[in-house]
Short mmCIF file of C-alpha atoms in Angstrom, two decimals:
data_model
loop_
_atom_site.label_atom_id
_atom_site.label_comp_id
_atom_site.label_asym_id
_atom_site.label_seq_id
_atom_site.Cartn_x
_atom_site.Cartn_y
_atom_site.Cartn_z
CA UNK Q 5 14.77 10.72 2.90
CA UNK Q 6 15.88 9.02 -0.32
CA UNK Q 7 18.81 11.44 -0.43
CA UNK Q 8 20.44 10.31 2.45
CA UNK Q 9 22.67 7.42 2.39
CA UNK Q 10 21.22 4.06 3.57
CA UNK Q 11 21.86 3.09 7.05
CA UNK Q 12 22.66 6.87 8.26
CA UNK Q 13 19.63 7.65 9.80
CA UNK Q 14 19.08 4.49 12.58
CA UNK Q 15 20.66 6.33 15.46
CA UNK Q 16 18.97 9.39 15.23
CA UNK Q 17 15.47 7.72 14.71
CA UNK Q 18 15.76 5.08 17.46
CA UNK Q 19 16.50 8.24 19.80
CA UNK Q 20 12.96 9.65 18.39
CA UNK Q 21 10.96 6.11 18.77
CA UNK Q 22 12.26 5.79 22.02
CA UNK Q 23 11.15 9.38 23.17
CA UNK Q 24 8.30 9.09 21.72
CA UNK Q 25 7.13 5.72 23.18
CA UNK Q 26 7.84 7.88 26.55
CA UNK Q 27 5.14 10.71 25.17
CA UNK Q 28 2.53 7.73 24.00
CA UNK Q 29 2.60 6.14 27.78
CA UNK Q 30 1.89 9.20 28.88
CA UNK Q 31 -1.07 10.28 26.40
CA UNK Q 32 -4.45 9.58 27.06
CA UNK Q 33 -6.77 11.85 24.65
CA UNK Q 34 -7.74 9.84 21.60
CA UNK Q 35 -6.98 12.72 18.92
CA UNK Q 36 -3.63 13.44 19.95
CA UNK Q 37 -2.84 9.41 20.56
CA UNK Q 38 -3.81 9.18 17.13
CA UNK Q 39 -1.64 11.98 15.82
CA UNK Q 40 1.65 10.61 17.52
CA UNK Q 41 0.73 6.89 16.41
CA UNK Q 42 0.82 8.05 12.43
CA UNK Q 43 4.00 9.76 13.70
CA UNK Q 44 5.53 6.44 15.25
CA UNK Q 45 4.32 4.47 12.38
CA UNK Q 46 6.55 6.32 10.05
CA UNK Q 47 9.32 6.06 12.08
CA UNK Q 48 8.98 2.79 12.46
CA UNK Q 49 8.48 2.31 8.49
CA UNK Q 50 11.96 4.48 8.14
CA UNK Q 51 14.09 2.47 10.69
CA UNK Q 52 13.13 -0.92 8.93
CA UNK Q 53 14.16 0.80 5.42
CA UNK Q 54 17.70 0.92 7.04
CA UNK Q 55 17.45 -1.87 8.76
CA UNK Q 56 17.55 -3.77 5.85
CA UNK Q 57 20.43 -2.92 4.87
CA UNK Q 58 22.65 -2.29 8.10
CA UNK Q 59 21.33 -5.35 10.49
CA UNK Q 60 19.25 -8.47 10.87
CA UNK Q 61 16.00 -9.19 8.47
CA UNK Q 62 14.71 -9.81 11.10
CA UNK Q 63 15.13 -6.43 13.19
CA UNK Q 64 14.26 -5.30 10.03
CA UNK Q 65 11.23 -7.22 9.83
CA UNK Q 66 10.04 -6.64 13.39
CA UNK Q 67 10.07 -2.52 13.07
CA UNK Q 68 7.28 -2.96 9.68
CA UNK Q 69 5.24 -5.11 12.33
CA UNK Q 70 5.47 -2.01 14.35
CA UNK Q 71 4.64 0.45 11.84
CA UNK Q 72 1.84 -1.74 10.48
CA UNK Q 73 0.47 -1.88 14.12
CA UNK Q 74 0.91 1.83 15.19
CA UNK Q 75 -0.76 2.68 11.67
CA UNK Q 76 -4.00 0.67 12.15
CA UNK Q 77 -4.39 1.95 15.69
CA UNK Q 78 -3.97 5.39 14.40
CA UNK Q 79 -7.20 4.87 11.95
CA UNK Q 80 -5.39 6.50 9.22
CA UNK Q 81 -6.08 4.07 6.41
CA UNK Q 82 -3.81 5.69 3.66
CA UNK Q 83 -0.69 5.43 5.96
CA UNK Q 84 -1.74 1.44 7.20
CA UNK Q 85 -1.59 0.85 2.78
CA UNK Q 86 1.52 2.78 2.64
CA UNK Q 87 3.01 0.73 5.55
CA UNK Q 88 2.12 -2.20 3.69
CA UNK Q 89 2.97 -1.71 0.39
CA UNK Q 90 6.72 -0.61 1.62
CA UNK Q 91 6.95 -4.02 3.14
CA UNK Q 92 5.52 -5.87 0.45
CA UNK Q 93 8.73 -3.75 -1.73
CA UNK Q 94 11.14 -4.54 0.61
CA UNK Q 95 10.17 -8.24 0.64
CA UNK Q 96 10.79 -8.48 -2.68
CA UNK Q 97 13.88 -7.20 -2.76
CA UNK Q 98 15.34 -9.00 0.60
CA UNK Q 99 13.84 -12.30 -1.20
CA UNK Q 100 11.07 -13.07 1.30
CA UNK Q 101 8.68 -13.78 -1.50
CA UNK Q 102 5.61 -16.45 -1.09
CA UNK Q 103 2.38 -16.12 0.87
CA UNK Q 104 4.21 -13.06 3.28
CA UNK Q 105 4.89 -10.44 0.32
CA UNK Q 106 2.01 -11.58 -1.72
CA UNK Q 107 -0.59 -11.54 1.55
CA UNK Q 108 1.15 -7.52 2.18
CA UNK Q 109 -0.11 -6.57 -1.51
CA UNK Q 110 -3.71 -8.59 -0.81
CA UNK Q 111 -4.36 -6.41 2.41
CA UNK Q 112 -3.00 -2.61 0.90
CA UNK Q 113 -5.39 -3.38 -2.12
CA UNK Q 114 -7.81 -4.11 0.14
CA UNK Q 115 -7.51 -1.14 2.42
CA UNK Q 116 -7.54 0.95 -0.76
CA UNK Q 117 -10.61 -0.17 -1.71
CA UNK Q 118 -9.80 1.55 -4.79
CA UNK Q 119 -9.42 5.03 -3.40
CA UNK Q 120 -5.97 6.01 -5.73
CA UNK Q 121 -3.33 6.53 -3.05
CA UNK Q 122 0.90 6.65 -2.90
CA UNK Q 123 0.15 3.43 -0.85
CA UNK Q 124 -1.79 1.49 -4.22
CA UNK Q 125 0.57 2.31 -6.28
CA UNK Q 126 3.30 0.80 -4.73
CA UNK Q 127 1.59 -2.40 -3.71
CA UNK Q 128 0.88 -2.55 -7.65
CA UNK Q 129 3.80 -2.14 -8.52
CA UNK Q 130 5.30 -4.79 -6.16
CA UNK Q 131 2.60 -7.22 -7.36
CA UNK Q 132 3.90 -6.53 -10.81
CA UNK Q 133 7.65 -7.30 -10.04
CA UNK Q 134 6.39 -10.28 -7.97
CA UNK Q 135 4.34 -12.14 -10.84
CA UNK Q 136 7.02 -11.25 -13.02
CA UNK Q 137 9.67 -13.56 -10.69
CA UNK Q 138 7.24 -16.03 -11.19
CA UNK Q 139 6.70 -15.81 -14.75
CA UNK Q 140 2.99 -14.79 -15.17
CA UNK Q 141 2.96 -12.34 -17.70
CA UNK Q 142 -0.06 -11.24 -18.77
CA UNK Q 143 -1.52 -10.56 -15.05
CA UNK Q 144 2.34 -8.98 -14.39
CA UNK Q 145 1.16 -6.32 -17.12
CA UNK Q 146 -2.10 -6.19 -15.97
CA UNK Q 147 -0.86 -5.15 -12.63
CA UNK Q 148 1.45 -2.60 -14.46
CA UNK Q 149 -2.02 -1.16 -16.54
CA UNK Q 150 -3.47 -0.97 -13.21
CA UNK Q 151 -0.15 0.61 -11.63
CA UNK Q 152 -0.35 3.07 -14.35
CA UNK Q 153 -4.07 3.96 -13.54
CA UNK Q 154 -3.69 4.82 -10.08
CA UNK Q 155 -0.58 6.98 -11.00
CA UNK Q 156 -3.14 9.22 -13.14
CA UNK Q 157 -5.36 9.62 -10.39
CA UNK Q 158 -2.88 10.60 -7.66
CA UNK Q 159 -3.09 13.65 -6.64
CA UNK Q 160 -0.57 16.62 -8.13
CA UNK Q 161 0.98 16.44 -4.50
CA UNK Q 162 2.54 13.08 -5.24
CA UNK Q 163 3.27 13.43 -8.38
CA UNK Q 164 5.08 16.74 -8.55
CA UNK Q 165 7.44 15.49 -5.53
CA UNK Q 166 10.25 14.67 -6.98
CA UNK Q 167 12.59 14.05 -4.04
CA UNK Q 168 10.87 12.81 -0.50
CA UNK Q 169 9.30 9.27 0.03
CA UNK Q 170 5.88 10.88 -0.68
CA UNK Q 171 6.30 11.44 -4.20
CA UNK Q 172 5.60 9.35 -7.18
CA UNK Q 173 6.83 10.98 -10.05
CA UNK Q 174 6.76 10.12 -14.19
CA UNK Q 175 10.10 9.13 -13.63
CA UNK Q 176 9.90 6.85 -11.03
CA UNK Q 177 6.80 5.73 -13.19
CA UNK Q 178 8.99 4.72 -15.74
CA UNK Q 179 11.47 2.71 -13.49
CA UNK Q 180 9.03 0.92 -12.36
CA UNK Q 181 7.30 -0.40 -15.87
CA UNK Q 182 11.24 -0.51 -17.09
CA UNK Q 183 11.40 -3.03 -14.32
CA UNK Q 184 8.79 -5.06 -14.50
CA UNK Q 185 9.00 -5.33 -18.40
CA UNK Q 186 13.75 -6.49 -18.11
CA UNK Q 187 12.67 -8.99 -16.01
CA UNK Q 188 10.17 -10.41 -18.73
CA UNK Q 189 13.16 -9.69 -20.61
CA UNK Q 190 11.94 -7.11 -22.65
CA UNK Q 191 14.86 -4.49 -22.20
CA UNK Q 192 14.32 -3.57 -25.66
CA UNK Q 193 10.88 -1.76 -24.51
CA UNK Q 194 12.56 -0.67 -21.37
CA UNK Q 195 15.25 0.92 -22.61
CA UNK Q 196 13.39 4.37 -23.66
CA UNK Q 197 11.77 4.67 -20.56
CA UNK Q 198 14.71 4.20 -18.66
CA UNK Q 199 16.75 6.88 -20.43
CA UNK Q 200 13.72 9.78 -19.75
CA UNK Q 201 13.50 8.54 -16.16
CA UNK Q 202 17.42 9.47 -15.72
CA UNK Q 203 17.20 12.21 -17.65
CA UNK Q 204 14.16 13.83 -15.35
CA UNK Q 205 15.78 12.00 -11.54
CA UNK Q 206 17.64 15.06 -9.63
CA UNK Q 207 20.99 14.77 -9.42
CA UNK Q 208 20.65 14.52 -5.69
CA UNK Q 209 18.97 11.11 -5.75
CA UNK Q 210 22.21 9.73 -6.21
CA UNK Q 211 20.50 5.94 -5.17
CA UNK Q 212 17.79 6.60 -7.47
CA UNK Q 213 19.94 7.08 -10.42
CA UNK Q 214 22.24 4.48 -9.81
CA UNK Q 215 19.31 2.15 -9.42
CA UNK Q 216 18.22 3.28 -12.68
CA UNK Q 217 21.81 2.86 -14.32
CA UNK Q 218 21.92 -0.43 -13.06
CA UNK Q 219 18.51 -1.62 -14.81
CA UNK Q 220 20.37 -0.52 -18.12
CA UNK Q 221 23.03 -2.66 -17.77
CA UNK Q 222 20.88 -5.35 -17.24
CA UNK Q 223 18.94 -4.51 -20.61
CA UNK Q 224 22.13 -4.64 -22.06
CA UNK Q 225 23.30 -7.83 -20.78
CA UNK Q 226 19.86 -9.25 -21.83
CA UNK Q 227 20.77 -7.82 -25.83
CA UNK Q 228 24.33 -9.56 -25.70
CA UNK Q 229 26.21 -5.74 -25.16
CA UNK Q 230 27.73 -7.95 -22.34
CA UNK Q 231 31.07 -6.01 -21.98
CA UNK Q 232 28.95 -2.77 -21.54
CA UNK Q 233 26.32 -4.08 -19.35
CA UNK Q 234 29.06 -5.23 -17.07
CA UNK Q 235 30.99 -1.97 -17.06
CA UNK Q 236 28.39 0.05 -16.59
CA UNK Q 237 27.35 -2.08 -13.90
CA UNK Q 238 30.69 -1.93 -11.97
CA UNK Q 239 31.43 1.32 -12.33
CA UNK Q 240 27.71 2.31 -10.37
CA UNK Q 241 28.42 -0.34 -8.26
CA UNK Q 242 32.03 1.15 -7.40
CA UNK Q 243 30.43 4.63 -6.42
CA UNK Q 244 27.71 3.70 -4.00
CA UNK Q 245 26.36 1.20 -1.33
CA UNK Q 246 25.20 -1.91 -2.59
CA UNK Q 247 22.07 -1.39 -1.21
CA UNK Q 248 19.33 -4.50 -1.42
CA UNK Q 249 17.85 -3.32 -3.98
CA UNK Q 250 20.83 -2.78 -6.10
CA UNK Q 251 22.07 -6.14 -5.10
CA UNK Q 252 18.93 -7.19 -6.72
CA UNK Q 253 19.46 -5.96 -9.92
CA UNK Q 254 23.14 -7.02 -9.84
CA UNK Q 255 21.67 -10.74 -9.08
CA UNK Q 256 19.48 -10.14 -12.13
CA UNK Q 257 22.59 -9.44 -14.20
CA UNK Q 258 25.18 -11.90 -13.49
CA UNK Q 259 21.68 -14.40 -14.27
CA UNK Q 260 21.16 -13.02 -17.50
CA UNK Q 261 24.89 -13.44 -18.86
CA UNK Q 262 25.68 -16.14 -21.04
CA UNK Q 263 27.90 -18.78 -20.01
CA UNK Q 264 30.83 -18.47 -21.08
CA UNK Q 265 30.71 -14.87 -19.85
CA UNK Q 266 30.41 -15.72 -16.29
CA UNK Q 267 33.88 -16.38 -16.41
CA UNK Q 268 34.81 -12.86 -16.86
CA UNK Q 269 36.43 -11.17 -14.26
CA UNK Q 270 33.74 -8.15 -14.48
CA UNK Q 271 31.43 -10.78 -13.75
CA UNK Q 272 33.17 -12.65 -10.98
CA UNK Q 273 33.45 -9.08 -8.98
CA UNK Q 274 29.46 -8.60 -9.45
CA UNK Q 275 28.34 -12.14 -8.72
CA UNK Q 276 31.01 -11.42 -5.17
CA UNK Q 277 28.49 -8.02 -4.43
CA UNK Q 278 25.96 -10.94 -3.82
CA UNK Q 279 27.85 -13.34 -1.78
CA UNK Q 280 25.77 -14.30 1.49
CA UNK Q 281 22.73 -13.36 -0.33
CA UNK Q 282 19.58 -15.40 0.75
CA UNK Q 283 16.07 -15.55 1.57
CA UNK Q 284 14.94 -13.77 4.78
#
């Protein structure tokens, strides 16, 4: 999936919800109910991934109530954290922060129940991005210690899958601590970990490596390279979608400049990639 450019897929899997929907009417025997309900859930989960960034937060928004739904009523407890913790991410970076993304994290730590699962590790990680926003530290790297300890645990599955949505590799790993510790503005620590997690990201996860190019320039805005920062920041920007996520990070960066570099017109041309942009 996270090869594929954003928005391409929504077609295709509304024609698969829809059909089947039509199979789950007409389904009556628990097992296999259960079986197409894990099925629908990820569906579900996929659409609102492109919703987000080809419609309405709130179409967006009402497809992860469906996949949270269809993935309790399935009973499969690993795919109802997973379904949460994607959520939780993409509230963060669509801006719906507060008591919604922070009560997503609550309930896929609590499903968990400390069983180490793709699901924890992403609702740790969001939990680390989120107290970072609001400038608590020292539990934003304890989340990050306990990110990191669910990561060793996870089964060789995850983290030898270096491509599909069911992989948590080292290198995504590292993006995520590199994340957590530029926006406690601590690029300087990042910055190593960032350059192993591009060197080991396939070339075919064009997003991914953008994403990860894009975190650089922020580090360097943050250590006054500002004329880098921005050009390496426009020219990844030029290539791809901005997707939300990448509009997140290019928020993050026209922030960090000093003042009188706002002015610039590299900088006027990133701060226009987040025109519009509000809370959902």
């Amino acid at each position: 999936m996270w090869t594929e450019p954003s928005g391409s897929r929504i077609a295709e899997l509304a024609g698969d919800i829809r059909d089947l929907n039509h199979v789950l009417t007409h389904t009556q025997v628990s097992t296999e109910r259960a079986t197409l309900l894990r099925v629908y859930a990820q569906l579900a989960a996929f659409m609102a991934f492109d919703l987000a960034e080809s419609s309405s937060a709130r179409a967006c928004w009402r497809s992860w109530r469906a996949a949270r739904l269809a993935a309790d009523a399935s009973g499969d407890r690993e795919l109802s954290v997973w379904v949460r913790a994607g959520e939780a991410s993409q509230s963060f970076y669509l801006r719906r922060l507060g008591p919604a993304a922070e009560t997503l994290v609550e309930e896929a730590v609590h499903l968990a129940d400390g069983r180490p699962c793709l699901g924890l590790a992403e609702a740790l990680k969001t939990r680390g991005r989120i107290l970072a926003t609001h400038g608590r530290v020292d539990l934003a790297r304890e989340a990050l210690d306990g990110f990191r300890d669910v990561y060793e645990r996870l089964p060789a599955s995850v983290t030898n899958d270096h491509i599909s949505v069911w992989g948590m590799p080292l290198e995504g790993v590292q993006y995520a601590e590199a994340f957590v510790l530029t926006m406690m503005g601590d690029g300087g620590a990042a910055a190593p970990m960032l350059e192993h997690a591009l060197a080991s990201c396939p070339q075919e996860k064009a997003g991914g490596r953008a994403n990860i190019g894009l975190l650089q320039a922020w580090g360097l805005v943050q250590g006054r390279e500002v004329s880098e920062g921005l050009g390496h920041a426009l020219d990844i920007t030029a290539s791809l979608p901005v997707t939300a996520a990448r509009r997140k990070i290019v928020r993050e960066i026209v922030t960090a400049l000093p003042e009188k570099a706002r002015t610039l017109p590299a900088a006027r041309e990133l701060h226009a990639l987040t025109a519009g942009d509000r809370p959902t």
